[in-house]
Structures are given as structure tokens and as C-alpha cells.
Amino acid sequence: MNWIIPFTTAEHPRLDQVGGKGLALITMSREGLAVPPGFVLSVAFFEPWMAALRSTPAWDCVQTCPAEELGAAARELQALSRGMTFDAHQRQELIAALQNLQASSGAALFAVRSSSPEEDLEGASFAGGYETSLGVTAAGLEAAVLHSFASSFDERVFLYKKEHGFSISQPRIAVVVQQQVDAECAGVAFSLNPLNNCFDEAVINANHGLGESVVSGDADPDVFVVDKVRRQIVEMRVGSKQIVITLNQNGGTTRTTSGQPQAASITSEQALDLTAMLEKVEAYYRKPVDIEWAIAQGKLYLLQARPITTYLPLPEEMITPPGAPKRLYANSTLIEQGLQEPLSVLGTDFLGWVLNKVGGPVAEGAVGLDGVTFTAGGGYYMNISYGQMMGMKNASLAPGSFGDPRVLAILDSIDMPQYLKGELPPRLKAMRRGMALKVLPMIQGVLAAYLWPEKILLSYQAALPEELRRFDRVPTQGVSLQEQARQLTDLLKFFYSDYGIPMILVAQLAQQRIKGLFKAEAAGVQDHLINLGVALPGNKTTEMGEWIYTLALSDDIRRQVTTEGFLADLEAKRLSPEFMQLWDRFMAEFGHRSPGEIDVATPRTREQPARLFEQLKSMSQAAQSNTHFFFEEARAKREAAYQALLAIAQKKGRRQARAFQKYYQTWIMFGGYRETPKHYVIKVIDLFRQRALSLGQRFTAAGRLDRAEQIFDLTIADIDRATADPSVDLRALAEQRSALIQKIRKSRLVARIIDSRGKIFFPPPPPVDDGSMIGVPISPGVVRGRVKVMRHATEKKLLPGEILVARATDPGWTPLFINARGIILEIGGALQHGAVVAREYGIPCVSGLEDATSRLIDGQLVEVDGSNGVVRLLENEMDQL
């Protein structure tokens, strides 16, 4: 192929030839957008230089040196790259391309930008990682090209690649040479709102002059938020625009202070024109994009386009068309389970079967996209819109969210009527009509548990052994995976609708009655009421913790020094008989439990004895310096709380005391069983996992998968179809099915409540006190840490977990972001370099805090609320985080 490719080429160059930026400009030119003319020096153009560098000791050092030596090695390699010179063929090609560009456009000045094949991709932006030169003259073109080339060996580029899983052994770069636009105003724009993920809102950052002041974060820009559906500007904020960068007609640029800080840099009409351009680019790529743009002599130009890397994608089935009635969803995977990472494909699929049983007869049949509960995109959700349209109110959320004040605060702040339009699906209409009949058995069960708690508990305990034996009788061979999913989830009826839901609801009722008895003393007895819930009998989670604690205190664990030694002794059964018996009993009862256990793809404790040993060893070492027995103390604390509350009740009278004793006995009998149903859900998930892994091993042995764990990237239907049809391409299916979940995993954004147009809702900002600073929310999340104020990137070390405070950041600050727990900036908009990297790394960030570098001091404890743009000073709170 040609070494140099003009934007007007009739060919279709590949990404690995011209890089992300170059390919976008060629494509957008072909689509008829107003792209300033130019050409791309392809990857092949620089291959002679790359070959020379690969033969140097500095190259080998960068590939093999430890992280702490990478900076010095990269600087040595970069110094060598700056010494490269154009050979005759390179210079001849460049001169010819430049003459053609000048002849066709009359260009006298040029913008020279990097265009790496790894840059500006959907999964990674490399924001500001490579160098750009503006206002380049023809005489200075070679130096500018060399400058961009050398930037591919910068330490920050290598660090970014390592952080995002790119190889550093094959750096490649192309360079874009483009007519320089003498912009009256310029900036960046997103086709969705990066602060709340809303697909229907475009966000524009603008300043007078060239857009470099916006991209680099040197100026607080004007901000326009545009409703793309209604074609209206819904928010406008005029920034202080401290710095303006303009083009020097003799070459280069000039930095000045803004002469019109109060004047908006673009008009409302121009903002709408920009939005229209954004929509054209987005429609072509079929995904959210951000662009760099400029306006010169009243004409709008597209300077750059790339996919957005930091948004949270929604499964297609959860999205409603623009302008159609929207739906509101609760992410129960996060609310109930506390899981920010998405589940596997198979885990999501099987969870739908589980949910169909755990809600009892009321929910059975209501799981699916046309129901109140559904699974999609690595999680399970509640359709709040459908739930409220059925009159369920907060019942449209999972029970675990009832007590979450953040969720309730979000719901209270939402304009709900906009999410209650349209019709209920036919299935839910039919379900609503028959709900009374479905609820009746549950009401009867709850009433029986309330009136005769001892009898119901004894009945449950008597029936439990036979129910547990049913787990062992589920066939593992000779049935389809779908049939096994049905048989396994049928086992959950006993633990939910038959006993679990009635016992849990009665326990919650008893708890509420107890709180009601002490309503007048609420503030004074709060700790006692909380302590009534610790170390409850029948709690499987507490029981598991006691077993682990007992194992940790054993002499066998204390004597072990290394994980390898323990595993060898365990395998050879050289540990004491008492310990071996305890270990085996623990594994039989709790070996199926693990962090992230609701996903069938998650390895179980039984499969990872090394991890359990390390946990036990850590607990053992801590216990040696602590003579207290945690669980005995917890039970004593509960009993003390009971006695204290009983004394208060007795002072109120015999009736109050008897009522408290009755409710407490019910609470003691049933309160601990809130964890029991989930224990057996996880057992069912583990049994399903074992069957899936056996199938994965069979497919791997047949050469249809690369490893058994790839089975978790497939659906139940995929696996059954592949079992019957050997021609099914399982590798291709696994890649296709898991693509969305991989995007969600990389997005770094999480949402408790989200609507069908991607909008994430955050809790309303709390009241601001004198110890708070209000800025602009940039990257969501709340963290605490010690402040490190830095005037320049090399001033001092930023330690892991510290809060970086700076006036602004440019690409040179990128290595510091890896250690930063949070970021506070004085200036810079939501689309400048620091903001983009903060969101991509998932670091909470607030900007627009004037004088932050002088108001905050090193070591100060602060809380950074990137969701609401608030920084709170915590210097009077405990020093420990």
C-alpha cells in the first residue's frame, strides 16, 4: 500500500494502516462532513524508524524492565526516536503529499496529530497520550511529524497500555497532517451526556479560539447541554474561559487571557448545528461518539471523531426508541447483591430461572422483559415503571432495596409520571387480574407463621432433611441443560414460597412491631434495636462465619507457614483427624459459597482451598493478639440489648412487656432465616455450575472451545443446541454473546437506577455545610482520602490512595492517575483530558473548585463526591479511613 494516504482516497484503508484518528477522518470525509483536507502518514511510513529502534538495547530494556524503571527506559528510547531523520524516499513522499494538499486547498499552516492503531478506539481513548502540533509551517513539518512519532514512546503511553491490557512490544503509529483551521471558536462535544450517561443529551464544551484550551483543560469552557429529541438547549453555563489559544499566522499559536469571559463563545443556533453534526457521526458509527470541532468564518468543521470509551451501554432489549415512552429500571444486582461487575452470560441466563421461583407464586411467570423482573446484560433488574403501573409502588424493587436510603432518595427525586406512560404488556395485565388468587396462599402462610411460629418452625425443620436429599437426586446426565435448570430451580419452592417468604415476612413484621413499641425512645435505644439483630440463630451466614473462625483457631492452621505446605499436608491427610473432619464438614456444608456466588462462572471455595487457607491464616494471626471470642461476644451483646429493652418495656407496663417478649421470640425464631433461602439458591447455582463445567470440558476435549470456562460465555439454549449439533461454532457464539458484558465491565460506571435511554440517576446532593466546596461533577463515585496538592506533575510523589488536587491536568499527569483515589481540579470541563481519563479509570473527580490548590493542604482528609460535585473537609473526623 501507499506510504501516504489522502483523506480523499477511494481506497478503504485498515485501522492498522492509518490508526484510529486517521481512519475516522478519511471515513467522515467520504461521508460528506466538513473535514479540513489532509493526509495520513501510514504505519508503513515509519517502519524504517521502528526497525532501527527495535535493534537498540533501550528497546529491550523497555520490554523487560520493572515498573519503577520504566520511566527512565522510556525516556532513553524517546531520546533515540527524536534523533531519527527522514530518508530520501520518506522525504520525497512527504513533499509530494504536501504539494498536492497545498494545491487543492491553499493551506499554509497545518495541524499534525498522532494516529495510533490503538488510539481512539471504543475500548480505550489514549486521551492526550500522544502529541499534537498546531500552526505548523511547511518548513516545520518534518520536525512536527518527528515530535508526534516520538510521543509513542512516552512513559505515559506505556503505562496506559499496561493499565488497559495492550501489548507494549509492538508500538505502531501513523501521523495525520491536516489543513489548520483558523478557528474563531472551537471545542469538544459528546453525543451523550458523560455525567449522567443519557443517550438523549448532547454536551458541548466551547471556547474562543482554538480547541486546545478546552482539550488540555487550560480553560473553564462554556457548557451547553442539548436535548437531541426535542432539539432544545436544556442547560447552558458560561465558563470563565481563563485562557484563549489563537493561531499565529506566521506559525505556531499564541496564549492570551480571555478578553470576553462573560460572552458565550457560540450561539444557541451553533450549538444546535453542532448537535446535528454529532448525530450524523453517531448514526454512522452506530454508537456514542465524541468529536473535536471548530468554527471558522461561520463554517462548522469536524476535526476529529472517536467512539466514547467511558459510557455505560445498555442491552438493546432494555432501550426504548428516542421519543417513545421511557422505562425506569432498578439494578438489583448492585442494590441487593452489591455486585458492580456484571455476571457471565450463562450466569445471567440461569439467574432468570432462579428468579422465576424465588418470588413465590406472585412473581412466578412475571420474569422476563415483559414482566416486572428480568435478566439482561450481566445483571437482573426490576422494571419500576411496570411495577408502579401495577400498583406495586416500591414493590417493583427487590426487597433488599427497601432499607437503602440512597435508592429511596433517588426515587423520590425522579419525575415519575414520565415513566408511567404507555400500556402494560398483556402478560402483566393478566397477572394483575389474577393476583388476588396468587397472593392468597402466601397470605395464609404468613398468617400461620404469625399465629403459630413454633409449629411452623418445627414443621420446616422436620421436612428439611428430605428436601436436602432431593438435591442429590437431580440427574446430572441424560437430560438437557434446560431441563436440569428447571429441575434444580424447582427445589427452591420449599425454601421460598412454602416456608422462606412467610418466615421472613413475619420476622420483619415482628421487628417493626418492636420498633413501634420503643418509638418514643427511638434515639436512645437505637443501638439496642440494632444489636437485637446480631448473631441470630438459624442464620447460615453467621453459622458459616463461626465455622471459619473455629478452623482459623485450630493448631493445624497456626503451625502452617506456607500455602503450598498446607495444601500438600491437606492432600496427604497429614493434618490432625479433628481438623480434617472439621474441614470436610465445612466444605460439605459451605464449600459452594464464595464472593460473587450468584454467578455460575464464579469459582467456589471448594475449588480454591488455597484462598480459604490464606483467609484462615490471616484470621489466626489476628486472633493470637485478641483473646476475645467474637461470636460469643455477639450473642452476649444481643442478650444485653434484649434485657435493656425489656426493662424499658416493663416500666411501661405488663402489657408492653408481654408484647415485647412475644415479638422478640418470633424475631429470634425467624429473624436468622433471612439468609437461609439464599444459601440454597447458591447450592442450586453450584450444582448447575458443575454440570456446565463438565459440558465445557467435553467441548474443550472435542476442540470446540479453548478452555472449559468458555462455557460461561454461552446461553443455556446455545449449549443444548451445540450438544445436539456438532457444527455449531461455539467460539464464535461465545465471543458474540459476551461482547456487551465485556463493554459493561470496561465502562467503570455503575447505576442503581437507570432509565431506558441510559440516564443514570444519582442521590440528590446532601445539604452543603461550611466544610464543603461545590464544583462541577466530572466522574461519579464517592471516596475519602488524604489530599496531595500539586502545582506540576513532577513536584512530589502521589502515593496510592491519595486525593490529587491540581489547577488542571494535561497528558503529562497521566501516570499519577493510577495512584489517585480521587481528583480535584480548579478548572477544566467535563470533556478535557483529565476528565476523560478520570472517567476511564473510574476515579471520582470534581472540577471547577476555584482556589482549591490554596484552600486545601497536604494530608487533609476530604471526601470527593464526583456524582454531585461536592468536596467535604473531614479534618475533624477520625484519621483512619
mmCIF file of N, CA, C and O in Angstrom, residues 777-836:
data_model
loop_
_atom_site.group_PDB
_atom_site.id
_atom_site.type_symbol
_atom_site.label_atom_id
_atom_site.label_comp_id
_atom_site.label_asym_id
_atom_site.label_seq_id
_atom_site.Cartn_x
_atom_site.Cartn_y
_atom_site.Cartn_z
ATOM 1 N N PRO A 777 -19.614 18.204 38.868
ATOM 2 C CA PRO A 777 -19.393 16.751 38.875
ATOM 3 C C PRO A 777 -18.785 16.297 37.551
ATOM 4 O O PRO A 777 -19.292 16.626 36.493
ATOM 5 N N ILE A 778 -17.712 15.527 37.633
ATOM 6 C CA ILE A 778 -16.978 15.110 36.440
ATOM 7 C C ILE A 778 -17.033 13.604 36.255
ATOM 8 O O ILE A 778 -17.419 13.083 35.216
ATOM 9 N N SER A 779 -16.624 12.872 37.283
ATOM 10 C CA SER A 779 -16.599 11.408 37.234
ATOM 11 C C SER A 779 -17.262 10.893 38.508
ATOM 12 O O SER A 779 -16.844 11.253 39.604
ATOM 13 N N PRO A 780 -18.308 10.054 38.392
ATOM 14 C CA PRO A 780 -19.115 9.718 39.568
ATOM 15 C C PRO A 780 -18.410 8.798 40.555
ATOM 16 O O PRO A 780 -17.439 8.114 40.228
ATOM 17 N N GLY A 781 -18.960 8.785 41.781
ATOM 18 C CA GLY A 781 -18.422 7.966 42.862
ATOM 19 C C GLY A 781 -18.070 8.825 44.046
ATOM 20 O O GLY A 781 -17.902 10.049 43.936
ATOM 21 N N VAL A 782 -17.990 8.198 45.216
ATOM 22 C CA VAL A 782 -17.649 8.901 46.454
ATOM 23 C C VAL A 782 -16.483 8.176 47.108
ATOM 24 O O VAL A 782 -16.540 6.967 47.333
ATOM 25 N N VAL A 783 -15.402 8.910 47.391
ATOM 26 C CA VAL A 783 -14.230 8.318 48.044
ATOM 27 C C VAL A 783 -13.693 9.297 49.087
ATOM 28 O O VAL A 783 -13.965 10.497 49.038
ATOM 29 N N ARG A 784 -12.922 8.747 50.021
ATOM 30 C CA ARG A 784 -12.230 9.567 51.010
ATOM 31 C C ARG A 784 -10.732 9.314 50.906
ATOM 32 O O ARG A 784 -10.305 8.205 50.589
ATOM 33 N N GLY A 785 -9.974 10.342 51.201
ATOM 34 C CA GLY A 785 -8.529 10.176 51.151
ATOM 35 C C GLY A 785 -7.817 11.426 51.621
ATOM 36 O O GLY A 785 -8.441 12.456 51.903
ATOM 37 N N ARG A 786 -6.483 11.317 51.694
ATOM 38 C CA ARG A 786 -5.642 12.439 52.086
ATOM 39 C C ARG A 786 -5.260 13.259 50.867
ATOM 40 O O ARG A 786 -4.914 12.727 49.811
ATOM 41 N N VAL A 787 -5.297 14.559 51.025
ATOM 42 C CA VAL A 787 -5.020 15.486 49.930
ATOM 43 C C VAL A 787 -3.525 15.518 49.611
ATOM 44 O O VAL A 787 -2.685 15.466 50.511
ATOM 45 N N LYS A 788 -3.218 15.594 48.322
ATOM 46 C CA LYS A 788 -1.866 15.902 47.854
ATOM 47 C C LYS A 788 -2.005 17.012 46.805
ATOM 48 O O LYS A 788 -2.503 16.773 45.701
ATOM 49 N N VAL A 789 -1.614 18.238 47.177
ATOM 50 C CA VAL A 789 -1.728 19.396 46.291
ATOM 51 C C VAL A 789 -0.487 19.460 45.415
ATOM 52 O O VAL A 789 0.647 19.444 45.917
ATOM 53 N N MET A 790 -0.679 19.547 44.100
ATOM 54 C CA MET A 790 0.453 19.542 43.173
ATOM 55 C C MET A 790 0.296 20.655 42.143
ATOM 56 O O MET A 790 -0.749 20.776 41.498
ATOM 57 N N ARG A 791 1.344 21.463 42.011
ATOM 58 C CA ARG A 791 1.336 22.543 41.016
ATOM 59 C C ARG A 791 1.809 22.056 39.662
ATOM 60 O O ARG A 791 1.434 22.596 38.629
ATOM 61 N N HIS A 792 2.663 21.020 39.642
ATOM 62 C CA HIS A 792 3.074 20.408 38.388
ATOM 63 C C HIS A 792 3.269 18.919 38.633
ATOM 64 O O HIS A 792 3.405 18.461 39.782
ATOM 65 N N ALA A 793 3.301 18.146 37.558
ATOM 66 C CA ALA A 793 3.205 16.691 37.661
ATOM 67 C C ALA A 793 4.397 16.049 38.353
ATOM 68 O O ALA A 793 4.273 14.950 38.898
ATOM 69 N N THR A 794 5.554 16.699 38.354
ATOM 70 C CA THR A 794 6.749 16.100 38.949
ATOM 71 C C THR A 794 7.141 16.758 40.263
ATOM 72 O O THR A 794 8.239 16.534 40.772
ATOM 73 N N GLU A 795 6.242 17.544 40.837
ATOM 74 C CA GLU A 795 6.569 18.287 42.055
ATOM 75 C C GLU A 795 6.870 17.358 43.238
ATOM 76 O O GLU A 795 7.792 17.591 44.015
ATOM 77 N N LYS A 796 6.080 16.307 43.387
ATOM 78 C CA LYS A 796 6.244 15.374 44.507
ATOM 79 C C LYS A 796 5.579 14.076 44.143
ATOM 80 O O LYS A 796 4.906 13.967 43.113
ATOM 81 N N LYS A 797 5.712 13.057 44.975
ATOM 82 C CA LYS A 797 5.090 11.766 44.716
ATOM 83 C C LYS A 797 3.629 11.774 45.159
ATOM 84 O O LYS A 797 3.311 12.313 46.213
ATOM 85 N N LEU A 798 2.798 11.173 44.337
ATOM 86 C CA LEU A 798 1.413 10.930 44.732
ATOM 87 C C LEU A 798 1.321 9.477 45.175
ATOM 88 O O LEU A 798 1.515 8.563 44.372
ATOM 89 N N LEU A 799 1.046 9.258 46.443
ATOM 90 C CA LEU A 799 1.017 7.905 46.984
ATOM 91 C C LEU A 799 -0.316 7.238 46.689
ATOM 92 O O LEU A 799 -1.342 7.919 46.543
ATOM 93 N N PRO A 800 -0.336 5.917 46.621
ATOM 94 C CA PRO A 800 -1.605 5.212 46.381
ATOM 95 C C PRO A 800 -2.649 5.588 47.429
ATOM 96 O O PRO A 800 -2.375 5.604 48.626
ATOM 97 N N GLY A 801 -3.863 5.898 46.938
ATOM 98 C CA GLY A 801 -4.966 6.236 47.835
ATOM 99 C C GLY A 801 -5.108 7.705 48.141
ATOM 100 O O GLY A 801 -6.066 8.116 48.808
ATOM 101 N N GLU A 802 -4.170 8.545 47.659
ATOM 102 C CA GLU A 802 -4.270 9.970 47.944
ATOM 103 C C GLU A 802 -5.201 10.659 46.951
ATOM 104 O O GLU A 802 -5.469 10.154 45.858
ATOM 105 N N ILE A 803 -5.679 11.846 47.349
ATOM 106 C CA ILE A 803 -6.546 12.668 46.504
ATOM 107 C C ILE A 803 -5.686 13.708 45.805
ATOM 108 O O ILE A 803 -5.072 14.558 46.464
ATOM 109 N N LEU A 804 -5.641 13.631 44.480
ATOM 110 C CA LEU A 804 -4.847 14.587 43.707
ATOM 111 C C LEU A 804 -5.607 15.905 43.589
ATOM 112 O O LEU A 804 -6.757 15.925 43.146
ATOM 113 N N VAL A 805 -4.964 17.004 43.989
ATOM 114 C CA VAL A 805 -5.531 18.342 43.854
ATOM 115 C C VAL A 805 -4.616 19.146 42.943
ATOM 116 O O VAL A 805 -3.421 19.265 43.212
ATOM 117 N N ALA A 806 -5.164 19.668 41.840
ATOM 118 C CA ALA A 806 -4.350 20.407 40.874
ATOM 119 C C ALA A 806 -5.182 21.518 40.250
ATOM 120 O O ALA A 806 -6.421 21.490 40.295
ATOM 121 N N ARG A 807 -4.467 22.475 39.668
ATOM 122 C CA ARG A 807 -5.189 23.520 38.946
ATOM 123 C C ARG A 807 -5.866 22.929 37.722
ATOM 124 O O ARG A 807 -7.045 23.139 37.473
ATOM 125 N N ALA A 808 -5.119 22.149 36.962
ATOM 126 C CA ALA A 808 -5.625 21.427 35.796
ATOM 127 C C ALA A 808 -4.613 20.333 35.495
ATOM 128 O O ALA A 808 -3.511 20.329 36.033
ATOM 129 N N THR A 809 -4.992 19.396 34.656
ATOM 130 C CA THR A 809 -4.054 18.340 34.269
ATOM 131 C C THR A 809 -3.977 18.257 32.757
ATOM 132 O O THR A 809 -4.960 18.485 32.066
ATOM 133 N N ASP A 810 -2.785 17.923 32.291
ATOM 134 C CA ASP A 810 -2.598 17.646 30.872
ATOM 135 C C ASP A 810 -2.083 16.220 30.754
ATOM 136 O O ASP A 810 -1.949 15.510 31.762
ATOM 137 N N PRO A 811 -1.790 15.738 29.540
ATOM 138 C CA PRO A 811 -1.362 14.346 29.403
ATOM 139 C C PRO A 811 -0.151 13.960 30.240
ATOM 140 O O PRO A 811 0.018 12.795 30.582
ATOM 141 N N GLY A 812 0.694 14.917 30.587
ATOM 142 C CA GLY A 812 1.856 14.600 31.395
ATOM 143 C C GLY A 812 1.527 14.111 32.791
ATOM 144 O O GLY A 812 2.363 13.538 33.479
ATOM 145 N N TRP A 813 0.282 14.345 33.234
ATOM 146 C CA TRP A 813 -0.136 13.922 34.565
ATOM 147 C C TRP A 813 -0.652 12.480 34.571
ATOM 148 O O TRP A 813 -0.927 11.921 35.649
ATOM 149 N N THR A 814 -0.814 11.865 33.410
ATOM 150 C CA THR A 814 -1.487 10.564 33.330
ATOM 151 C C THR A 814 -0.918 9.511 34.274
ATOM 152 O O THR A 814 -1.683 8.788 34.925
ATOM 153 N N PRO A 815 0.413 9.357 34.399
ATOM 154 C CA PRO A 815 0.914 8.330 35.312
ATOM 155 C C PRO A 815 0.436 8.498 36.750
ATOM 156 O O PRO A 815 0.314 7.518 37.487
ATOM 157 N N LEU A 816 0.160 9.737 37.173
ATOM 158 C CA LEU A 816 -0.282 9.968 38.546
ATOM 159 C C LEU A 816 -1.690 9.433 38.795
ATOM 160 O O LEU A 816 -2.050 9.118 39.932
ATOM 161 N N PHE A 817 -2.491 9.343 37.729
ATOM 162 C CA PHE A 817 -3.882 8.926 37.895
ATOM 163 C C PHE A 817 -3.978 7.489 38.418
ATOM 164 O O PHE A 817 -4.971 7.126 39.033
ATOM 165 N N ILE A 818 -2.954 6.681 38.166
ATOM 166 C CA ILE A 818 -3.013 5.284 38.586
ATOM 167 C C ILE A 818 -3.068 5.181 40.103
ATOM 168 O O ILE A 818 -3.732 4.307 40.659
ATOM 169 N N ASN A 819 -2.389 6.083 40.809
ATOM 170 C CA ASN A 819 -2.375 6.052 42.274
ATOM 171 C C ASN A 819 -3.508 6.856 42.898
ATOM 172 O O ASN A 819 -3.822 6.667 44.075
ATOM 173 N N ALA A 820 -4.116 7.768 42.139
ATOM 174 C CA ALA A 820 -5.101 8.683 42.722
ATOM 175 C C ALA A 820 -6.395 7.963 43.090
ATOM 176 O O ALA A 820 -6.960 7.242 42.284
ATOM 177 N N ARG A 821 -6.860 8.188 44.331
ATOM 178 C CA ARG A 821 -8.169 7.667 44.716
ATOM 179 C C ARG A 821 -9.268 8.605 44.247
ATOM 180 O O ARG A 821 -10.372 8.166 43.932
ATOM 181 N N GLY A 822 -8.981 9.886 44.222
ATOM 182 C CA GLY A 822 -9.927 10.888 43.741
ATOM 183 C C GLY A 822 -9.153 12.061 43.173
ATOM 184 O O GLY A 822 -7.946 12.204 43.410
ATOM 185 N N ILE A 823 -9.851 12.932 42.404
ATOM 186 C CA ILE A 823 -9.194 14.057 41.746
ATOM 187 C C ILE A 823 -10.032 15.316 41.950
ATOM 188 O O ILE A 823 -11.260 15.298 41.776
ATOM 189 N N ILE A 824 -9.361 16.410 42.310
ATOM 190 C CA ILE A 824 -9.992 17.715 42.474
ATOM 191 C C ILE A 824 -9.243 18.698 41.583
ATOM 192 O O ILE A 824 -8.022 18.829 41.683
ATOM 193 N N LEU A 825 -9.988 19.375 40.683
ATOM 194 C CA LEU A 825 -9.379 20.314 39.750
ATOM 195 C C LEU A 825 -9.988 21.697 39.919
ATOM 196 O O LEU A 825 -11.184 21.827 40.195
ATOM 197 N N GLU A 826 -9.169 22.722 39.713
ATOM 198 C CA GLU A 826 -9.690 24.084 39.784
ATOM 199 C C GLU A 826 -10.442 24.451 38.510
ATOM 200 O O GLU A 826 -11.487 25.094 38.562
ATOM 201 N N ILE A 827 -9.913 24.045 37.361
ATOM 202 C CA ILE A 827 -10.537 24.405 36.093
ATOM 203 C C ILE A 827 -10.602 23.185 35.194
ATOM 204 O O ILE A 827 -10.001 22.152 35.481
ATOM 205 N N GLY A 828 -11.301 23.345 34.085
ATOM 206 C CA GLY A 828 -11.423 22.242 33.126
ATOM 207 C C GLY A 828 -12.830 21.723 33.066
ATOM 208 O O GLY A 828 -13.509 21.580 34.084
ATOM 209 N N GLY A 829 -13.297 21.417 31.853
ATOM 210 C CA GLY A 829 -14.660 20.947 31.665
ATOM 211 C C GLY A 829 -14.754 19.433 31.691
ATOM 212 O O GLY A 829 -13.762 18.722 31.872
ATOM 213 N N ALA A 830 -15.945 18.952 31.458
ATOM 214 C CA ALA A 830 -16.225 17.520 31.541
ATOM 215 C C ALA A 830 -15.580 16.742 30.408
ATOM 216 O O ALA A 830 -15.501 15.520 30.472
ATOM 217 N N LEU A 831 -15.102 17.412 29.369
ATOM 218 C CA LEU A 831 -14.581 16.708 28.207
ATOM 219 C C LEU A 831 -13.086 16.927 28.001
ATOM 220 O O LEU A 831 -12.523 16.520 26.998
ATOM 221 N N GLN A 832 -12.421 17.581 28.942
ATOM 222 C CA GLN A 832 -10.984 17.785 28.804
ATOM 223 C C GLN A 832 -10.231 16.536 29.236
ATOM 224 O O GLN A 832 -10.800 15.592 29.768
ATOM 225 N N HIS A 833 -8.913 16.551 29.004
ATOM 226 C CA HIS A 833 -8.098 15.351 29.208
ATOM 227 C C HIS A 833 -8.285 14.730 30.591
ATOM 228 O O HIS A 833 -8.535 13.533 30.729
ATOM 229 N N GLY A 834 -8.119 15.526 31.646
ATOM 230 C CA GLY A 834 -8.219 14.981 32.998
ATOM 231 C C GLY A 834 -9.556 14.346 33.273
ATOM 232 O O GLY A 834 -9.641 13.309 33.933
ATOM 233 N N ALA A 835 -10.626 14.947 32.762
ATOM 234 C CA ALA A 835 -11.965 14.401 32.973
ATOM 235 C C ALA A 835 -12.140 13.075 32.250
ATOM 236 O O ALA A 835 -12.691 12.113 32.797
ATOM 237 N N VAL A 836 -11.676 13.011 31.014
ATOM 238 C CA VAL A 836 -11.813 11.782 30.227
ATOM 239 C C VAL A 836 -11.062 10.640 30.894
ATOM 240 O O VAL A 836 -11.580 9.526 31.053
#
